[in-house]
PDB file of C-alpha atoms in Angstrom:
ATOM      1  CA  TYR A   1     -61.481 -83.682  50.293  1.00 80.00           C
ATOM      2  CA  CYS A   2     -65.209 -83.702  51.104  1.00 86.00           C
ATOM      3  CA  LYS A   3     -65.817 -81.694  54.268  1.00 87.00           C
ATOM      4  CA  ASN A   4     -69.545 -81.855  54.872  1.00 88.00           C
ATOM      5  CA  LYS A   5     -72.225 -84.476  54.610  1.00 93.00           C
ATOM      6  CA  PRO A   6     -73.947 -84.833  51.234  1.00 94.00           C
ATOM      7  CA  TYR A   7     -76.393 -81.920  50.982  1.00 94.00           C
ATOM      8  CA  ILE A   8     -78.840 -82.480  48.147  1.00 94.00           C
ATOM      9  CA  LYS A   9     -81.620 -80.548  46.494  1.00 94.00           C
ATOM     10  CA  SER A  10     -84.851 -81.076  48.410  1.00 94.00           C
ATOM     11  CA  ARG A  11     -88.048 -79.290  49.353  1.00 93.00           C
ATOM     12  CA  TYR A  12     -86.060 -77.539  52.102  1.00 92.00           C
ATOM     13  CA  CYS A  13     -83.041 -76.657  49.968  1.00 92.00           C
ATOM     14  CA  ARG A  14     -84.734 -74.682  47.201  1.00 90.00           C
ATOM     15  CA  GLY A  15     -83.471 -72.422  44.436  1.00 92.00           C
ATOM     16  CA  VAL A  16     -80.673 -74.765  43.453  1.00 94.00           C
ATOM     17  CA  PRO A  17     -79.155 -73.854  40.068  1.00 94.00           C
ATOM     18  CA  GLU A  18     -79.371 -76.545  37.392  1.00 95.00           C
ATOM     19  CA  SER A  19     -76.393 -78.801  36.765  1.00 95.00           C
ATOM     20  CA  LYS A  20     -74.262 -77.685  33.810  1.00 95.00           C
ATOM     21  CA  LEU A  21     -73.957 -81.333  32.849  1.00 94.00           C
ATOM     22  CA  SER A  22     -77.121 -82.557  31.148  1.00 93.00           C
ATOM     23  CA  ILE A  23     -75.844 -85.184  28.679  1.00 94.00           C
ATOM     24  CA  TYR A  24     -74.222 -88.281  30.167  1.00 95.00           C
ATOM     25  CA  ASP A  25     -73.838 -90.429  27.039  1.00 95.00           C
ATOM     26  CA  VAL A  26     -72.001 -89.174  23.956  1.00 93.00           C
ATOM     27  CA  GLY A  27     -71.125 -90.779  20.624  1.00 93.00           C
ATOM     28  CA  ALA A  28     -72.634 -94.014  19.323  1.00 92.00           C
ATOM     29  CA  LYS A  29     -74.620 -94.716  22.467  1.00 90.00           C
ATOM     30  CA  ARG A  30     -76.954 -97.113  20.656  1.00 92.00           C
ATOM     31  CA  ALA A  31     -74.071 -99.232  19.345  1.00 93.00           C
ATOM     32  CA  PRO A  32     -74.580-102.920  20.176  1.00 93.00           C
ATOM     33  CA  VAL A  33     -72.318-104.524  22.724  1.00 92.00           C
ATOM     34  CA  ASP A  34     -70.305-106.484  20.125  1.00 92.00           C
ATOM     35  CA  GLN A  35     -69.252-103.391  18.216  1.00 94.00           C
ATOM     36  CA  PHE A  36     -66.897-101.844  20.804  1.00 95.00           C
ATOM     37  CA  PRO A  37     -64.750-104.378  22.677  1.00 94.00           C
ATOM     38  CA  TYR A  38     -62.104-101.918  23.959  1.00 96.00           C
ATOM     39  CA  VAL A  39     -62.849 -99.862  27.070  1.00 96.00           C
ATOM     40  CA  CYS A  40     -60.832 -97.334  29.055  1.00 96.00           C
ATOM     41  CA  HIS A  41     -61.709 -95.501  32.292  1.00 97.00           C
ATOM     42  CA  LEU A  42     -60.749 -92.209  33.907  1.00 97.00           C
ATOM     43  CA  VAL A  43     -60.420 -93.040  37.612  1.00 97.00           C
ATOM     44  CA  SER A  44     -60.223 -90.590  40.500  1.00 97.00           C
ATOM     45  CA  ASP A  45     -57.149 -90.846  42.722  1.00 96.00           C
ATOM     46  CA  GLU A  46     -58.541 -88.503  45.382  1.00 95.00           C
ATOM     47  CA  ARG A  47     -61.578 -88.117  47.590  1.00 95.00           C
ATOM     48  CA  GLU A  48     -62.953 -84.830  46.327  1.00 95.00           C
ATOM     49  CA  GLN A  49     -65.843 -82.935  44.791  1.00 96.00           C
ATOM     50  CA  LEU A  50     -66.034 -82.334  41.040  1.00 96.00           C
ATOM     51  CA  SER A  51     -68.248 -79.465  39.953  1.00 96.00           C
ATOM     52  CA  SER A  52     -70.836 -79.987  37.242  1.00 96.00           C
ATOM     53  CA  GLU A  53     -68.998 -77.282  35.249  1.00 96.00           C
ATOM     54  CA  ALA A  54     -65.775 -79.309  35.354  1.00 96.00           C
ATOM     55  CA  LEU A  55     -67.618 -82.496  34.369  1.00 96.00           C
ATOM     56  CA  GLU A  56     -69.250 -80.737  31.421  1.00 96.00           C
ATOM     57  CA  ALA A  57     -65.901 -79.249  30.327  1.00 96.00           C
ATOM     58  CA  ALA A  58     -64.283 -82.704  30.501  1.00 96.00           C
ATOM     59  CA  ARG A  59     -67.128 -84.256  28.514  1.00 96.00           C
ATOM     60  CA  VAL A  60     -66.780 -81.637  25.772  1.00 96.00           C
ATOM     61  CA  ALA A  61     -62.964 -81.975  25.682  1.00 96.00           C
ATOM     62  CA  CYS A  62     -63.117 -85.766  25.505  1.00 96.00           C
ATOM     63  CA  ASN A  63     -65.824 -85.722  22.829  1.00 95.00           C
ATOM     64  CA  LYS A  64     -63.931 -83.160  20.682  1.00 96.00           C
ATOM     65  CA  THR A  65     -60.726 -85.175  20.831  1.00 95.00           C
ATOM     66  CA  MET A  66     -62.441 -88.463  20.008  1.00 95.00           C
ATOM     67  CA  VAL A  67     -64.308 -86.947  17.037  1.00 95.00           C
ATOM     68  CA  LYS A  68     -61.065 -85.393  15.802  1.00 95.00           C
ATOM     69  CA  PHE A  69     -58.941 -88.555  15.995  1.00 95.00           C
ATOM     70  CA  SER A  70     -61.656 -91.040  15.028  1.00 92.00           C
ATOM     71  CA  THR A  71     -65.218 -90.356  13.837  1.00 90.00           C
ATOM     72  CA  LYS A  72     -68.276 -89.387  15.817  1.00 89.00           C
ATOM     73  CA  ASP A  73     -69.710 -92.909  15.601  1.00 92.00           C
ATOM     74  CA  ALA A  74     -66.492 -94.744  16.478  1.00 94.00           C
ATOM     75  CA  PHE A  75     -66.910 -94.546  20.261  1.00 96.00           C
ATOM     76  CA  HIS A  76     -69.376 -94.341  23.139  1.00 95.00           C
ATOM     77  CA  MET A  77     -68.474 -92.197  26.136  1.00 95.00           C
ATOM     78  CA  LYS A  78     -70.344 -92.352  29.420  1.00 96.00           C
ATOM     79  CA  ILE A  79     -70.088 -90.021  32.427  1.00 96.00           C
ATOM     80  CA  ARG A  80     -70.235 -92.288  35.469  1.00 95.00           C
ATOM     81  CA  VAL A  81     -70.806 -89.735  38.254  1.00 96.00           C
ATOM     82  CA  HIS A  82     -73.801 -87.515  38.963  1.00 96.00           C
ATOM     83  CA  PRO A  83     -73.615 -84.098  40.631  1.00 96.00           C
ATOM     84  CA  PHE A  84     -76.178 -84.185  43.450  1.00 95.00           C
ATOM     85  CA  HIS A  85     -74.372 -82.339  46.268  1.00 95.00           C
ATOM     86  CA  VAL A  86     -75.231 -78.626  46.574  1.00 95.00           C
ATOM     87  CA  LEU A  87     -72.543 -76.035  47.337  1.00 95.00           C
ATOM     88  CA  ARG A  88     -73.448 -72.877  49.269  1.00 93.00           C
ATOM     89  CA  ILE A  89     -71.952 -69.401  49.162  1.00 91.00           C
ATOM     90  CA  ASN A  90     -72.208 -66.639  51.755  1.00 88.00           C
ATOM     91  CA  LYS A  91     -72.532 -63.692  49.348  1.00 85.00           C
ATOM     92  CA  MET A  92     -70.752 -60.505  50.405  1.00 81.00           C
ATOM     93  CA  LEU A  93     -71.535 -57.061  48.988  1.00 73.00           C
ATOM     94  CA  SER A  94     -68.474 -55.409  47.538  1.00 73.00           C
ATOM     95  CA  CYS A  95     -69.853 -52.104  46.226  1.00 69.00           C
ATOM     96  CA  ALA A  96     -69.234 -48.670  47.765  1.00 61.00           C
ATOM     97  CA  GLY A  97     -71.296 -47.940  50.856  1.00 64.00           C
ATOM     98  CA  ALA A  98     -71.760 -51.662  51.432  1.00 60.00           C
ATOM     99  CA  ASP A  99     -70.169 -51.521  54.870  1.00 64.00           C
ATOM    100  CA  ARG A 100     -73.380 -50.195  56.414  1.00 65.00           C
ATOM    101  CA  LEU A 101     -75.508 -53.078  55.142  1.00 64.00           C
ATOM    102  CA  GLN A 102     -72.880 -55.785  55.391  1.00 67.00           C
ATOM    103  CA  THR A 103     -73.500 -58.533  57.905  1.00 71.00           C
ATOM    104  CA  GLY A 104     -70.074 -60.199  57.820  1.00 79.00           C
ATOM    105  CA  MET A 105     -70.325 -63.590  59.496  1.00 85.00           C
ATOM    106  CA  ARG A 106     -73.757 -62.927  60.979  1.00 86.00           C
ATOM    107  CA  HIS A 107     -76.378 -65.320  59.559  1.00 86.00           C
ATOM    108  CA  ALA A 108     -73.565 -66.877  57.552  1.00 87.00           C
ATOM    109  CA  TYR A 109     -75.579 -69.842  56.211  1.00 90.00           C
ATOM    110  CA  GLY A 110     -75.137 -69.403  52.449  1.00 90.00           C
ATOM    111  CA  LYS A 111     -77.360 -69.604  49.391  1.00 93.00           C
ATOM    112  CA  PRO A 112     -77.044 -72.490  46.882  1.00 94.00           C
ATOM    113  CA  GLN A 113     -74.329 -71.745  44.343  1.00 94.00           C
ATOM    114  CA  GLY A 114     -73.946 -74.896  42.226  1.00 95.00           C
ATOM    115  CA  VAL A 115     -73.871 -78.681  42.274  1.00 96.00           C
ATOM    116  CA  VAL A 116     -70.939 -81.086  42.537  1.00 96.00           C
ATOM    117  CA  ALA A 117     -70.342 -84.830  42.347  1.00 96.00           C
ATOM    118  CA  ARG A 118     -68.537 -86.440  45.262  1.00 96.00           C
ATOM    119  CA  VAL A 119     -65.966 -89.019  44.171  1.00 96.00           C
ATOM    120  CA  LYS A 120     -63.956 -91.563  46.147  1.00 96.00           C
ATOM    121  CA  ILE A 121     -60.469 -92.866  45.490  1.00 96.00           C
ATOM    122  CA  GLY A 122     -60.655 -95.470  42.736  1.00 96.00           C
ATOM    123  CA  GLN A 123     -64.095 -94.366  41.527  1.00 96.00           C
ATOM    124  CA  VAL A 124     -64.618 -94.245  37.771  1.00 97.00           C
ATOM    125  CA  ILE A 125     -65.442 -90.715  36.578  1.00 97.00           C
ATOM    126  CA  MET A 126     -65.924 -91.443  32.884  1.00 96.00           C
ATOM    127  CA  SER A 127     -65.553 -94.423  30.543  1.00 96.00           C
ATOM    128  CA  VAL A 128     -65.072 -94.683  26.786  1.00 96.00           C
ATOM    129  CA  ARG A 129     -65.723 -97.836  24.769  1.00 95.00           C
ATOM    130  CA  SER A 130     -64.438 -98.163  21.228  1.00 96.00           C
ATOM    131  CA  LYS A 131     -62.633-100.459  18.803  1.00 95.00           C
ATOM    132  CA  ASP A 132     -59.058-101.556  19.421  1.00 95.00           C
ATOM    133  CA  VAL A 133     -57.774 -99.457  16.522  1.00 96.00           C
ATOM    134  CA  HIS A 134     -58.801 -96.265  18.327  1.00 95.00           C
ATOM    135  CA  ARG A 135     -56.946 -97.131  21.538  1.00 95.00           C
ATOM    136  CA  ALA A 136     -54.487 -94.213  21.258  1.00 95.00           C
ATOM    137  CA  ALA A 137     -57.301 -91.743  20.554  1.00 95.00           C
ATOM    138  CA  VAL A 138     -59.260 -92.886  23.613  1.00 96.00           C
ATOM    139  CA  ILE A 139     -56.242 -92.513  25.897  1.00 96.00           C
ATOM    140  CA  GLU A 140     -55.435 -89.068  24.481  1.00 96.00           C
ATOM    141  CA  ALA A 141     -59.078 -87.951  24.884  1.00 96.00           C
ATOM    142  CA  LEU A 142     -59.144 -89.010  28.540  1.00 96.00           C
ATOM    143  CA  ARG A 143     -55.743 -87.370  29.099  1.00 96.00           C
ATOM    144  CA  ARG A 144     -57.162 -84.077  27.831  1.00 96.00           C
ATOM    145  CA  ALA A 145     -60.265 -84.510  29.986  1.00 96.00           C
ATOM    146  CA  LYS A 146     -57.987 -84.846  33.032  1.00 96.00           C
ATOM    147  CA  PHE A 147     -56.929 -81.202  32.693  1.00 96.00           C
ATOM    148  CA  LYS A 148     -60.479 -80.099  33.479  1.00 96.00           C
ATOM    149  CA  PHE A 149     -60.464 -81.672  36.948  1.00 96.00           C
ATOM    150  CA  PRO A 150     -58.684 -80.714  40.163  1.00 95.00           C
ATOM    151  CA  GLY A 151     -56.602 -83.317  41.962  1.00 94.00           C
ATOM    152  CA  ARG A 152     -55.178 -86.414  40.373  1.00 95.00           C
ATOM    153  CA  GLN A 153     -56.772 -88.941  38.034  1.00 96.00           C
ATOM    154  CA  LYS A 154     -55.519 -92.134  36.452  1.00 96.00           C
ATOM    155  CA  ILE A 155     -56.316 -93.539  33.017  1.00 97.00           C
ATOM    156  CA  ILE A 156     -56.947 -97.256  33.339  1.00 96.00           C
ATOM    157  CA  GLU A 157     -57.408 -99.690  30.469  1.00 96.00           C
ATOM    158  CA  SER A 158     -59.906-102.405  31.279  1.00 94.00           C
ATOM    159  CA  LYS A 159     -59.594-106.099  30.508  1.00 95.00           C
ATOM    160  CA  LYS A 160     -63.371-106.292  30.220  1.00 95.00           C
ATOM    161  CA  TRP A 161     -65.357-106.396  26.986  1.00 94.00           C
ATOM    162  CA  GLY A 162     -66.937-102.950  26.555  1.00 93.00           C
ATOM    163  CA  PHE A 163     -69.240-101.971  29.412  1.00 93.00           C
ATOM    164  CA  THR A 164     -69.903-105.593  30.416  1.00 93.00           C
ATOM    165  CA  LYS A 165     -68.618-107.360  33.540  1.00 93.00           C
ATOM    166  CA  TYR A 166     -66.913-110.166  31.593  1.00 95.00           C
ATOM    167  CA  THR A 167     -63.293-110.266  30.475  1.00 95.00           C
ATOM    168  CA  ARG A 168     -62.668-110.713  26.761  1.00 94.00           C
ATOM    169  CA  ALA A 169     -61.908-114.434  27.077  1.00 94.00           C
ATOM    170  CA  GLU A 170     -64.996-115.046  29.219  1.00 94.00           C
ATOM    171  CA  TYR A 171     -67.129-113.005  26.836  1.00 94.00           C
ATOM    172  CA  ALA A 172     -65.968-115.003  23.803  1.00 94.00           C
ATOM    173  CA  ARG A 173     -66.523-118.306  25.622  1.00 94.00           C
ATOM    174  CA  LEU A 174     -69.995-117.406  26.908  1.00 93.00           C
ATOM    175  CA  LYS A 175     -71.002-116.035  23.523  1.00 93.00           C
ATOM    176  CA  GLU A 176     -69.974-119.295  21.876  1.00 93.00           C
ATOM    177  CA  GLU A 177     -72.039-121.232  24.404  1.00 91.00           C
ATOM    178  CA  GLY A 178     -75.018-118.981  23.640  1.00 89.00           C
ATOM    179  CA  ARG A 179     -75.201-117.782  27.235  1.00 89.00           C
ATOM    180  CA  LEU A 180     -75.262-114.050  26.500  1.00 91.00           C
ATOM    181  CA  ILE A 181     -78.332-112.004  25.668  1.00 90.00           C
ATOM    182  CA  PRO A 182     -77.476-108.520  24.319  1.00 90.00           C
ATOM    183  CA  ASP A 183     -79.062-105.877  26.534  1.00 90.00           C
ATOM    184  CA  GLY A 184     -78.315-102.390  25.221  1.00 87.00           C
ATOM    185  CA  THR A 185     -74.695-101.492  25.983  1.00 89.00           C
ATOM    186  CA  GLY A 186     -74.289-104.569  28.194  1.00 91.00           C
ATOM    187  CA  VAL A 187     -75.273-108.222  28.226  1.00 92.00           C
ATOM    188  CA  LYS A 188     -77.449-110.448  30.370  1.00 91.00           C
ATOM    189  CA  TYR A 189     -76.331-113.922  31.383  1.00 90.00           C
ATOM    190  CA  ASP A 190     -78.737-116.677  30.405  1.00 85.00           C
ATOM    191  CA  ASN A 191     -78.375-119.615  32.786  1.00 82.00           C
ATOM    192  CA  HIS A 192     -80.976-121.632  30.861  1.00 80.00           C
ATOM    193  CA  HIS A 193     -83.410-121.453  33.781  1.00 80.00           C
ATOM    194  CA  GLY A 194     -86.773-119.794  33.935  1.00 76.00           C
ATOM    195  CA  PRO A 195     -88.707-117.956  31.224  1.00 70.00           C
ATOM    196  CA  LEU A 196     -85.578-116.683  29.452  1.00 53.00           C
ATOM    197  CA  GLY A 197     -84.590-120.238  28.547  1.00 51.00           C
ATOM    198  CA  PHE A 198     -87.613-120.896  26.312  1.00 52.00           C
TER     199      PHE A 198
END
């Protein structure tokens, strides 16, 4: 449930606390695309806001589990959402003698409290790529990450090869034809036109 319009940090909305989530890629993030064919996603089943604290907690939980059940270089995890929306809080004084200086709902526009990511139904929150042997570990890691979020999430295994847009069969075929150029964690398609073809 997202009530308001996206309200982001700007020159008008100042004094926004930093996001708790600062690292978006964990594990063997420099691993070439051929190394990790298996990929699994944690997908949101609700339209809601996920706080940067929750995202950070999920990242840590997922990373811990993966390192425990495999090794720290046997996977690459990526957080796929960014917390840009700013939450506000109308601070109330709760100490003794506060009733004389309390404003209640007067001037109720609040101060920035933290940042959240807005997710839609079916949006990928985080993805883990790994080898097929670590399939159970990946699913367990994402299951544990689910406990850090409100609402409902689904764990979905992808038919794609790693973080590319090609299915495994397509990937193998295109690779054999020499159509794929490795590009970090993904691949580029070479259609044998233009400067790439030389």
